[in-house]
mmCIF file of N, CA and C in Angstrom:
data_model
loop_
_atom_site.group_PDB
_atom_site.id
_atom_site.type_symbol
_atom_site.label_atom_id
_atom_site.label_comp_id
_atom_site.label_asym_id
_atom_site.label_seq_id
_atom_site.Cartn_x
_atom_site.Cartn_y
_atom_site.Cartn_z
ATOM 1 N N MET A 1 87.593 128.920 146.191
ATOM 2 C CA MET A 1 88.185 129.611 147.315
ATOM 3 C C MET A 1 87.273 130.768 147.704
ATOM 4 N N SER A 2 87.146 130.988 148.993
ATOM 5 C CA SER A 2 86.284 132.065 149.469
ATOM 6 C C SER A 2 86.919 133.424 149.182
ATOM 7 N N ASP A 3 86.082 134.460 149.275
ATOM 8 C CA ASP A 3 86.604 135.810 149.075
ATOM 9 C C ASP A 3 87.643 136.162 150.127
ATOM 10 N N PHE A 4 87.455 135.671 151.354
ATOM 11 C CA PHE A 4 88.434 135.928 152.397
ATOM 12 C C PHE A 4 89.760 135.238 152.054
ATOM 13 N N GLY A 5 89.660 134.026 151.552
ATOM 14 C CA GLY A 5 90.860 133.293 151.161
ATOM 15 C C GLY A 5 91.602 133.994 150.032
ATOM 16 N N LYS A 6 90.843 134.528 149.076
ATOM 17 C CA LYS A 6 91.463 135.270 147.978
ATOM 18 C C LYS A 6 92.156 136.525 148.503
ATOM 19 N N SER A 7 91.503 137.207 149.442
ATOM 20 C CA SER A 7 92.102 138.413 150.023
ATOM 21 C C SER A 7 93.408 138.077 150.725
ATOM 22 N N LEU A 8 93.409 136.967 151.464
ATOM 23 C CA LEU A 8 94.629 136.544 152.147
ATOM 24 C C LEU A 8 95.734 136.224 151.141
ATOM 25 N N GLU A 9 95.362 135.538 150.073
ATOM 26 C CA GLU A 9 96.340 135.147 149.057
ATOM 27 C C GLU A 9 96.925 136.365 148.335
ATOM 28 N N ILE A 10 96.080 137.334 148.013
ATOM 29 C CA ILE A 10 96.548 138.544 147.334
ATOM 30 C C ILE A 10 97.485 139.340 148.239
ATOM 31 N N SER A 11 97.091 139.508 149.498
ATOM 32 C CA SER A 11 97.930 140.249 150.447
ATOM 33 C C SER A 11 99.262 139.541 150.673
ATOM 34 N N ALA A 12 99.224 138.233 150.784
ATOM 35 C CA ALA A 12 100.456 137.465 150.987
ATOM 36 C C ALA A 12 101.387 137.599 149.781
ATOM 37 N N SER A 13 100.834 137.607 148.575
ATOM 38 C CA SER A 13 101.685 137.758 147.389
ATOM 39 C C SER A 13 102.325 139.146 147.367
ATOM 40 N N GLY A 14 101.583 140.158 147.806
ATOM 41 C CA GLY A 14 102.144 141.504 147.890
ATOM 42 C C GLY A 14 103.262 141.581 148.913
ATOM 43 N N MET A 15 103.089 140.911 150.053
ATOM 44 C CA MET A 15 104.133 140.909 151.077
ATOM 45 C C MET A 15 105.392 140.189 150.579
ATOM 46 N N ARG A 16 105.211 139.077 149.867
ATOM 47 C CA ARG A 16 106.368 138.361 149.314
ATOM 48 C C ARG A 16 107.120 139.240 148.311
ATOM 49 N N ALA A 17 106.382 139.923 147.441
ATOM 50 C CA ALA A 17 107.006 140.771 146.423
ATOM 51 C C ALA A 17 107.775 141.926 147.070
ATOM 52 N N GLN A 18 107.159 142.572 148.048
ATOM 53 C CA GLN A 18 107.827 143.696 148.705
ATOM 54 C C GLN A 18 109.019 143.226 149.543
ATOM 55 N N SER A 19 108.917 142.042 150.114
ATOM 56 C CA SER A 19 110.039 141.477 150.858
ATOM 57 C C SER A 19 111.231 141.241 149.930
ATOM 58 N N SER A 20 110.973 140.727 148.736
ATOM 59 C CA SER A 20 112.041 140.522 147.746
ATOM 60 C C SER A 20 112.644 141.852 147.328
ATOM 61 N N ARG A 21 111.790 142.839 147.182
ATOM 62 C CA ARG A 21 112.269 144.177 146.807
ATOM 63 C C ARG A 21 113.162 144.754 147.902
ATOM 64 N N LEU A 22 112.753 144.607 149.159
ATOM 65 C CA LEU A 22 113.573 145.087 150.277
ATOM 66 C C LEU A 22 114.926 144.381 150.326
ATOM 67 N N ARG A 23 114.928 143.093 150.037
ATOM 68 C CA ARG A 23 116.179 142.330 150.021
ATOM 69 C C ARG A 23 117.118 142.867 148.937
ATOM 70 N N MET A 24 116.580 143.171 147.773
ATOM 71 C CA MET A 24 117.382 143.688 146.672
ATOM 72 C C MET A 24 117.924 145.084 147.011
ATOM 73 N N VAL A 25 117.091 145.933 147.609
ATOM 74 C CA VAL A 25 117.544 147.265 148.013
ATOM 75 C C VAL A 25 118.657 147.140 149.049
ATOM 76 N N SER A 26 118.532 146.185 149.964
ATOM 77 C CA SER A 26 119.568 145.964 150.976
ATOM 78 C C SER A 26 120.887 145.558 150.335
ATOM 79 N N GLU A 27 120.819 144.728 149.316
ATOM 80 C CA GLU A 27 122.037 144.337 148.596
ATOM 81 C C GLU A 27 122.680 145.549 147.930
ATOM 82 N N ASN A 28 121.845 146.400 147.343
ATOM 83 C CA ASN A 28 122.380 147.611 146.706
ATOM 84 C C ASN A 28 123.046 148.512 147.745
ATOM 85 N N LEU A 29 122.389 148.699 148.880
ATOM 86 C CA LEU A 29 122.953 149.553 149.926
ATOM 87 C C LEU A 29 124.262 148.985 150.468
ATOM 88 N N ALA A 30 124.324 147.674 150.593
ATOM 89 C CA ALA A 30 125.546 147.043 151.108
ATOM 90 C C ALA A 30 126.717 147.209 150.143
ATOM 91 N N ASN A 31 126.418 147.410 148.874
ATOM 92 C CA ASN A 31 127.471 147.512 147.863
ATOM 93 C C ASN A 31 127.656 148.924 147.313
ATOM 94 N N VAL A 32 127.177 149.917 148.037
ATOM 95 C CA VAL A 32 127.263 151.298 147.552
ATOM 96 C C VAL A 32 128.706 151.720 147.299
ATOM 97 N N ASP A 33 129.666 151.190 148.041
ATOM 98 C CA ASP A 33 131.073 151.548 147.866
ATOM 99 C C ASP A 33 131.903 150.454 147.198
ATOM 100 N N THR A 34 131.242 149.447 146.626
ATOM 101 C CA THR A 34 131.959 148.363 145.959
ATOM 102 C C THR A 34 132.306 148.780 144.530
ATOM 103 N N PRO A 35 133.587 148.836 144.197
ATOM 104 C CA PRO A 35 133.985 149.248 142.842
ATOM 105 C C PRO A 35 133.387 148.320 141.775
ATOM 106 N N GLY A 36 132.847 148.942 140.727
ATOM 107 C CA GLY A 36 132.306 148.185 139.606
ATOM 108 C C GLY A 36 130.928 147.585 139.836
ATOM 109 N N TYR A 37 130.326 147.813 141.008
ATOM 110 C CA TYR A 37 129.006 147.224 141.303
ATOM 111 C C TYR A 37 127.924 147.991 140.556
ATOM 112 N N ARG A 38 127.053 147.245 139.910
ATOM 113 C CA ARG A 38 125.908 147.840 139.216
ATOM 114 C C ARG A 38 124.647 147.601 140.034
ATOM 115 N N ARG A 39 123.875 148.640 140.172
ATOM 116 C CA ARG A 39 122.628 148.606 140.934
ATOM 117 C C ARG A 39 121.674 147.563 140.363
ATOM 118 N N LYS A 40 121.082 146.754 141.256
ATOM 119 C CA LYS A 40 120.071 145.784 140.840
ATOM 120 C C LYS A 40 118.708 146.457 140.843
ATOM 121 N N MET A 41 117.901 146.145 139.829
ATOM 122 C CA MET A 41 116.559 146.704 139.706
ATOM 123 C C MET A 41 115.597 145.584 139.325
ATOM 124 N N SER A 42 114.327 145.814 139.620
ATOM 125 C CA SER A 42 113.304 144.849 139.261
ATOM 126 C C SER A 42 111.968 145.552 139.166
ATOM 127 N N SER A 43 111.046 144.929 138.484
ATOM 128 C CA SER A 43 109.675 145.427 138.425
ATOM 129 C C SER A 43 108.773 144.326 138.955
ATOM 130 N N PHE A 44 107.484 144.595 138.984
ATOM 131 C CA PHE A 44 106.523 143.601 139.453
ATOM 132 C C PHE A 44 105.721 143.056 138.283
ATOM 133 N N GLU A 45 105.295 141.805 138.426
ATOM 134 C CA GLU A 45 104.490 141.152 137.394
ATOM 135 C C GLU A 45 103.158 140.707 137.987
ATOM 136 N N GLN A 46 102.133 140.795 137.183
ATOM 137 C CA GLN A 46 100.818 140.312 137.585
ATOM 138 C C GLN A 46 100.691 138.867 137.127
ATOM 139 N N VAL A 47 100.317 137.989 138.037
ATOM 140 C CA VAL A 47 100.114 136.579 137.708
ATOM 141 C C VAL A 47 98.733 136.170 138.225
ATOM 142 N N PHE A 48 98.189 135.142 137.622
ATOM 143 C CA PHE A 48 96.874 134.673 138.031
ATOM 144 C C PHE A 48 97.004 133.334 138.746
ATOM 145 N N ASP A 49 96.128 133.125 139.710
ATOM 146 C CA ASP A 49 96.142 131.868 140.447
ATOM 147 C C ASP A 49 95.582 130.755 139.570
ATOM 148 N N ASP A 50 95.452 129.557 140.144
ATOM 149 C CA ASP A 50 95.001 128.382 139.384
ATOM 150 C C ASP A 50 93.614 128.568 138.782
ATOM 151 N N SER A 51 92.754 129.345 139.454
ATOM 152 C CA SER A 51 91.402 129.555 138.940
ATOM 153 C C SER A 51 91.392 130.542 137.780
ATOM 154 N N GLY A 52 92.459 131.323 137.651
ATOM 155 C CA GLY A 52 92.541 132.286 136.558
ATOM 156 C C GLY A 52 91.781 133.567 136.808
ATOM 157 N N GLU A 53 91.227 133.722 137.996
ATOM 158 C CA GLU A 53 90.436 134.933 138.252
ATOM 159 C C GLU A 53 91.047 135.863 139.291
ATOM 160 N N THR A 54 91.960 135.389 140.099
ATOM 161 C CA THR A 54 92.583 136.228 141.119
ATOM 162 C C THR A 54 93.970 136.636 140.671
ATOM 163 N N ALA A 55 94.172 137.954 140.580
ATOM 164 C CA ALA A 55 95.475 138.466 140.159
ATOM 165 C C ALA A 55 96.382 138.615 141.373
ATOM 166 N N LEU A 56 97.537 137.994 141.292
ATOM 167 C CA LEU A 56 98.538 138.098 142.339
ATOM 168 C C LEU A 56 99.703 138.928 141.797
ATOM 169 N N VAL A 57 100.640 139.248 142.663
ATOM 170 C CA VAL A 57 101.804 140.029 142.239
ATOM 171 C C VAL A 57 103.065 139.287 142.652
ATOM 172 N N ARG A 58 104.096 139.424 141.832
ATOM 173 C CA ARG A 58 105.396 138.864 142.193
ATOM 174 C C ARG A 58 106.479 139.757 141.607
ATOM 175 N N LYS A 59 107.664 139.657 142.186
ATOM 176 C CA LYS A 59 108.795 140.417 141.690
ATOM 177 C C LYS A 59 109.212 139.832 140.351
ATOM 178 N N GLY A 60 109.454 140.702 139.406
ATOM 179 C CA GLY A 60 109.865 140.264 138.076
ATOM 180 C C GLY A 60 111.342 139.947 138.023
ATOM 181 N N LYS A 61 111.825 139.822 136.838
ATOM 182 C CA LYS A 61 113.222 139.473 136.607
ATOM 183 C C LYS A 61 114.138 140.600 137.077
ATOM 184 N N THR A 62 115.219 140.232 137.746
ATOM 185 C CA THR A 62 116.207 141.210 138.205
ATOM 186 C C THR A 62 117.113 141.572 137.050
ATOM 187 N N ARG A 63 117.347 142.877 136.901
ATOM 188 C CA ARG A 63 118.256 143.355 135.858
ATOM 189 C C ARG A 63 119.228 144.354 136.480
ATOM 190 N N LEU A 64 120.322 144.590 135.809
ATOM 191 C CA LEU A 64 121.339 145.507 136.304
ATOM 192 C C LEU A 64 121.191 146.866 135.634
ATOM 193 N N ASP A 65 121.382 147.913 136.413
ATOM 194 C CA ASP A 65 121.349 149.285 135.907
ATOM 195 C C ASP A 65 122.556 149.487 134.991
ATOM 196 N N GLN A 66 122.288 149.810 133.739
ATOM 197 C CA GLN A 66 123.364 149.942 132.761
ATOM 198 C C GLN A 66 123.882 151.374 132.630
ATOM 199 N N SER A 67 123.493 152.247 133.566
ATOM 200 C CA SER A 67 124.013 153.610 133.507
ATOM 201 C C SER A 67 125.523 153.591 133.747
ATOM 202 N N GLU A 68 126.157 154.648 133.315
ATOM 203 C CA GLU A 68 127.617 154.709 133.375
ATOM 204 C C GLU A 68 128.111 154.672 134.823
ATOM 205 N N LEU A 69 129.161 153.899 135.036
ATOM 206 C CA LEU A 69 129.775 153.849 136.361
ATOM 207 C C LEU A 69 130.654 155.088 136.532
ATOM 208 N N PRO A 70 130.600 155.704 137.708
ATOM 209 C CA PRO A 70 131.416 156.904 137.913
ATOM 210 C C PRO A 70 132.911 156.568 137.951
ATOM 211 N N LYS A 71 133.693 157.451 137.438
ATOM 212 C CA LYS A 71 135.161 157.309 137.483
ATOM 213 C C LYS A 71 135.652 158.004 138.749
ATOM 214 N N ILE A 72 136.408 157.286 139.555
ATOM 215 C CA ILE A 72 136.920 157.823 140.812
ATOM 216 C C ILE A 72 138.443 157.889 140.728
ATOM 217 N N TYR A 73 138.953 159.050 141.058
ATOM 218 C CA TYR A 73 140.401 159.243 141.004
ATOM 219 C C TYR A 73 141.023 158.893 142.350
ATOM 220 N N ASP A 74 141.828 157.852 142.352
ATOM 221 C CA ASP A 74 142.582 157.440 143.537
ATOM 222 C C ASP A 74 143.737 156.565 143.054
ATOM 223 N N PRO A 75 144.859 157.178 142.739
ATOM 224 C CA PRO A 75 145.996 156.426 142.197
ATOM 225 C C PRO A 75 146.495 155.325 143.129
ATOM 226 N N SER A 76 146.204 155.433 144.435
ATOM 227 C CA SER A 76 146.687 154.422 145.381
ATOM 228 C C SER A 76 145.761 153.207 145.470
ATOM 229 N N HIS A 77 144.587 153.282 144.837
ATOM 230 C CA HIS A 77 143.625 152.170 144.899
ATOM 231 C C HIS A 77 144.140 150.992 144.078
ATOM 232 N N VAL A 78 143.888 149.799 144.585
ATOM 233 C CA VAL A 78 144.351 148.571 143.919
ATOM 234 C C VAL A 78 143.807 148.445 142.500
ATOM 235 N N LEU A 79 142.580 148.884 142.271
ATOM 236 C CA LEU A 79 141.950 148.736 140.957
ATOM 237 C C LEU A 79 142.204 149.909 140.020
ATOM 238 N N ALA A 80 142.921 150.914 140.484
ATOM 239 C CA ALA A 80 143.180 152.092 139.654
ATOM 240 C C ALA A 80 144.054 151.727 138.463
ATOM 241 N N GLY A 81 143.700 152.318 137.324
ATOM 242 C CA GLY A 81 144.492 152.096 136.119
ATOM 243 C C GLY A 81 145.709 153.005 136.106
ATOM 244 N N SER A 82 146.389 153.004 134.992
ATOM 245 C CA SER A 82 147.599 153.829 134.864
ATOM 246 C C SER A 82 147.273 155.317 134.963
ATOM 247 N N ASP A 83 146.019 155.687 134.663
ATOM 248 C CA ASP A 83 145.610 157.090 134.764
ATOM 249 C C ASP A 83 145.163 157.478 136.183
ATOM 250 N N GLY A 84 145.131 156.498 137.106
ATOM 251 C CA GLY A 84 144.760 156.772 138.493
ATOM 252 C C GLY A 84 143.279 156.656 138.785
ATOM 253 N N TYR A 85 142.463 156.271 137.796
ATOM 254 C CA TYR A 85 141.008 156.173 137.976
ATOM 255 C C TYR A 85 140.564 154.720 138.063
ATOM 256 N N PHE A 86 139.465 154.500 138.796
ATOM 257 C CA PHE A 86 138.792 153.200 138.791
ATOM 258 C C PHE A 86 137.287 153.447 138.751
ATOM 259 N N GLU A 87 136.553 152.419 138.347
ATOM 260 C CA GLU A 87 135.091 152.552 138.246
ATOM 261 C C GLU A 87 134.453 152.302 139.603
ATOM 262 N N GLY A 88 133.595 153.240 140.018
ATOM 263 C CA GLY A 88 132.881 153.093 141.281
ATOM 264 C C GLY A 88 131.567 152.358 141.079
ATOM 265 N N SER A 89 130.670 152.521 142.000
ATOM 266 C CA SER A 89 129.346 151.900 141.956
ATOM 267 C C SER A 89 128.323 152.920 141.455
ATOM 268 N N ASN A 90 127.297 152.459 140.728
ATOM 269 C CA ASN A 90 126.254 153.385 140.275
ATOM 270 C C ASN A 90 125.035 153.367 141.206
ATOM 271 N N VAL A 91 125.221 152.959 142.446
ATOM 272 C CA VAL A 91 124.147 152.967 143.440
ATOM 273 C C VAL A 91 124.019 154.376 143.996
ATOM 274 N N ASN A 92 122.799 154.918 143.953
ATOM 275 C CA ASN A 92 122.517 156.236 144.509
ATOM 276 C C ASN A 92 121.841 156.018 145.864
ATOM 277 N N LEU A 93 122.492 156.437 146.913
ATOM 278 C CA LEU A 93 122.016 156.203 148.271
ATOM 279 C C LEU A 93 120.601 156.742 148.493
ATOM 280 N N MET A 94 120.311 157.933 147.993
ATOM 281 C CA MET A 94 118.992 158.543 148.201
ATOM 282 C C MET A 94 117.882 157.743 147.503
ATOM 283 N N ILE A 95 118.161 157.263 146.306
ATOM 284 C CA ILE A 95 117.164 156.463 145.574
ATOM 285 C C ILE A 95 116.893 155.160 146.319
ATOM 286 N N GLU A 96 117.936 154.522 146.812
ATOM 287 C CA GLU A 96 117.772 153.251 147.523
ATOM 288 C C GLU A 96 116.991 153.442 148.822
ATOM 289 N N ILE A 97 117.256 154.519 149.534
ATOM 290 C CA ILE A 97 116.521 154.785 150.776
ATOM 291 C C ILE A 97 115.047 155.037 150.465
ATOM 292 N N ALA A 98 114.770 155.793 149.411
ATOM 293 C CA ALA A 98 113.378 156.041 149.014
ATOM 294 C C ALA A 98 112.687 154.751 148.596
ATOM 295 N N ASP A 99 113.383 153.901 147.833
ATOM 296 C CA ASP A 99 112.817 152.607 147.420
ATOM 297 C C ASP A 99 112.529 151.724 148.633
ATOM 298 N N ALA A 100 113.457 151.735 149.598
ATOM 299 C CA ALA A 100 113.261 150.918 150.805
ATOM 300 C C ALA A 100 112.051 151.408 151.594
ATOM 301 N N ARG A 101 111.904 152.705 151.705
ATOM 302 C CA ARG A 101 110.757 153.261 152.441
ATOM 303 C C ARG A 101 109.445 152.909 151.745
ATOM 304 N N GLU A 102 109.421 153.037 150.423
ATOM 305 C CA GLU A 102 108.208 152.707 149.678
ATOM 306 C C GLU A 102 107.864 151.217 149.813
ATOM 307 N N ALA A 103 108.864 150.368 149.707
ATOM 308 C CA ALA A 103 108.637 148.923 149.829
ATOM 309 C C ALA A 103 108.143 148.571 151.222
ATOM 310 N N GLN A 104 108.711 149.196 152.251
ATOM 311 C CA GLN A 104 108.286 148.921 153.623
ATOM 312 C C GLN A 104 106.842 149.356 153.844
ATOM 313 N N ARG A 105 106.477 150.502 153.327
ATOM 314 C CA ARG A 105 105.094 150.977 153.484
ATOM 315 C C ARG A 105 104.116 150.082 152.727
ATOM 316 N N SER A 106 104.494 149.632 151.557
ATOM 317 C CA SER A 106 103.629 148.716 150.800
ATOM 318 C C SER A 106 103.487 147.379 151.521
ATOM 319 N N TYR A 107 104.598 146.906 152.092
ATOM 320 C CA TYR A 107 104.560 145.662 152.863
ATOM 321 C C TYR A 107 103.606 145.817 154.046
ATOM 322 N N ASP A 108 103.727 146.937 154.770
ATOM 323 C CA ASP A 108 102.871 147.189 155.928
ATOM 324 C C ASP A 108 101.397 147.261 155.534
ATOM 325 N N ALA A 109 101.101 147.899 154.396
ATOM 326 C CA ALA A 109 99.717 147.989 153.926
ATOM 327 C C ALA A 109 99.158 146.601 153.611
ATOM 328 N N ASN A 110 99.954 145.765 152.961
ATOM 329 C CA ASN A 110 99.520 144.393 152.672
ATOM 330 C C ASN A 110 99.322 143.592 153.951
ATOM 331 N N LEU A 111 100.193 143.811 154.921
ATOM 332 C CA LEU A 111 100.065 143.120 156.204
ATOM 333 C C LEU A 111 98.772 143.514 156.908
ATOM 334 N N LYS A 112 98.423 144.791 156.880
ATOM 335 C CA LYS A 112 97.172 145.247 157.502
ATOM 336 C C LYS A 112 95.960 144.630 156.804
ATOM 337 N N MET A 113 96.009 144.557 155.474
ATOM 338 C CA MET A 113 94.900 143.924 154.729
ATOM 339 C C MET A 113 94.801 142.444 155.083
ATOM 340 N N PHE A 114 95.938 141.783 155.206
ATOM 341 C CA PHE A 114 95.961 140.371 155.574
ATOM 342 C C PHE A 114 95.330 140.174 156.947
ATOM 343 N N GLU A 115 95.739 141.005 157.903
ATOM 344 C CA GLU A 115 95.203 140.901 159.264
ATOM 345 C C GLU A 115 93.700 141.163 159.296
ATOM 346 N N GLN A 116 93.245 142.160 158.538
ATOM 347 C CA GLN A 116 91.809 142.472 158.512
ATOM 348 C C GLN A 116 91.002 141.324 157.912
ATOM 349 N N ALA A 117 91.478 140.753 156.825
ATOM 350 C CA ALA A 117 90.769 139.630 156.207
ATOM 351 C C ALA A 117 90.737 138.430 157.148
ATOM 352 N N ARG A 118 91.833 138.194 157.842
ATOM 353 C CA ARG A 118 91.882 137.087 158.804
ATOM 354 C C ARG A 118 90.912 137.320 159.955
ATOM 355 N N LYS A 119 90.854 138.534 160.469
ATOM 356 C CA LYS A 119 89.924 138.849 161.565
ATOM 357 C C LYS A 119 88.473 138.706 161.118
ATOM 358 N N MET A 120 88.168 139.173 159.908
ATOM 359 C CA MET A 120 86.797 139.061 159.405
ATOM 360 C C MET A 120 86.407 137.607 159.198
ATOM 361 N N SER A 121 87.309 136.797 158.662
ATOM 362 C CA SER A 121 86.972 135.389 158.443
ATOM 363 C C SER A 121 86.813 134.660 159.770
ATOM 364 N N THR A 122 87.622 135.004 160.757
ATOM 365 C CA THR A 122 87.490 134.401 162.085
ATOM 366 C C THR A 122 86.163 134.797 162.716
ATOM 367 N N ALA A 123 85.791 136.069 162.601
ATOM 368 C CA ALA A 123 84.517 136.539 163.155
ATOM 369 C C ALA A 123 83.342 135.852 162.471
ATOM 370 N N LEU A 124 83.435 135.667 161.172
ATOM 371 C CA LEU A 124 82.358 134.994 160.433
ATOM 372 C C LEU A 124 82.233 133.551 160.864
ATOM 373 N N LEU A 125 83.350 132.858 161.023
ATOM 374 C CA LEU A 125 83.319 131.464 161.487
ATOM 375 C C LEU A 125 82.722 131.358 162.889
ATOM 376 N N ASP A 126 83.053 132.310 163.758
ATOM 377 C CA ASP A 126 82.478 132.334 165.105
ATOM 378 C C ASP A 126 80.972 132.503 165.062
ATOM 379 N N LEU A 127 80.478 133.359 164.154
ATOM 380 C CA LEU A 127 79.029 133.554 164.022
ATOM 381 C C LEU A 127 78.348 132.278 163.525
ATOM 382 N N LEU A 128 78.974 131.607 162.590
ATOM 383 C CA LEU A 128 78.377 130.392 162.018
ATOM 384 C C LEU A 128 78.351 129.245 163.026
ATOM 385 N N ARG A 129 79.262 129.240 163.963
ATOM 386 C CA ARG A 129 79.322 128.177 164.960
ATOM 387 C C ARG A 129 78.261 128.321 166.048
ATOM 388 N N ARG A 130 77.709 129.511 166.186
ATOM 389 C CA ARG A 130 76.704 129.744 167.230
ATOM 390 C C ARG A 130 75.394 129.112 166.920
#
């Protein structure tokens, strides 16, 4: 595979990983007020292509945040126990917004690299055809 092809493949893997991350953050944001919901988290893994020389990235295994769920006092809530409390969600809105912004910026950076590699390979092919 050419260096341009490798660049395209690496950038595309970064865009896929960040897209998965954005999807997970969106799920967390959608469930910020869902009782008992645990925040989903993930890390990234380095993988090698078939040649074994190009490192790609992918989203790792999804895990749930095991931090304590907040106790919310609302005796009228359907899920409230005899003491009037129920477990809320451990999603922190500010953390999710920051994660979404970081993922979007990383996605955009990978997209720019992809576009640049594509433009350079197209320009090179045009030169070779002359």
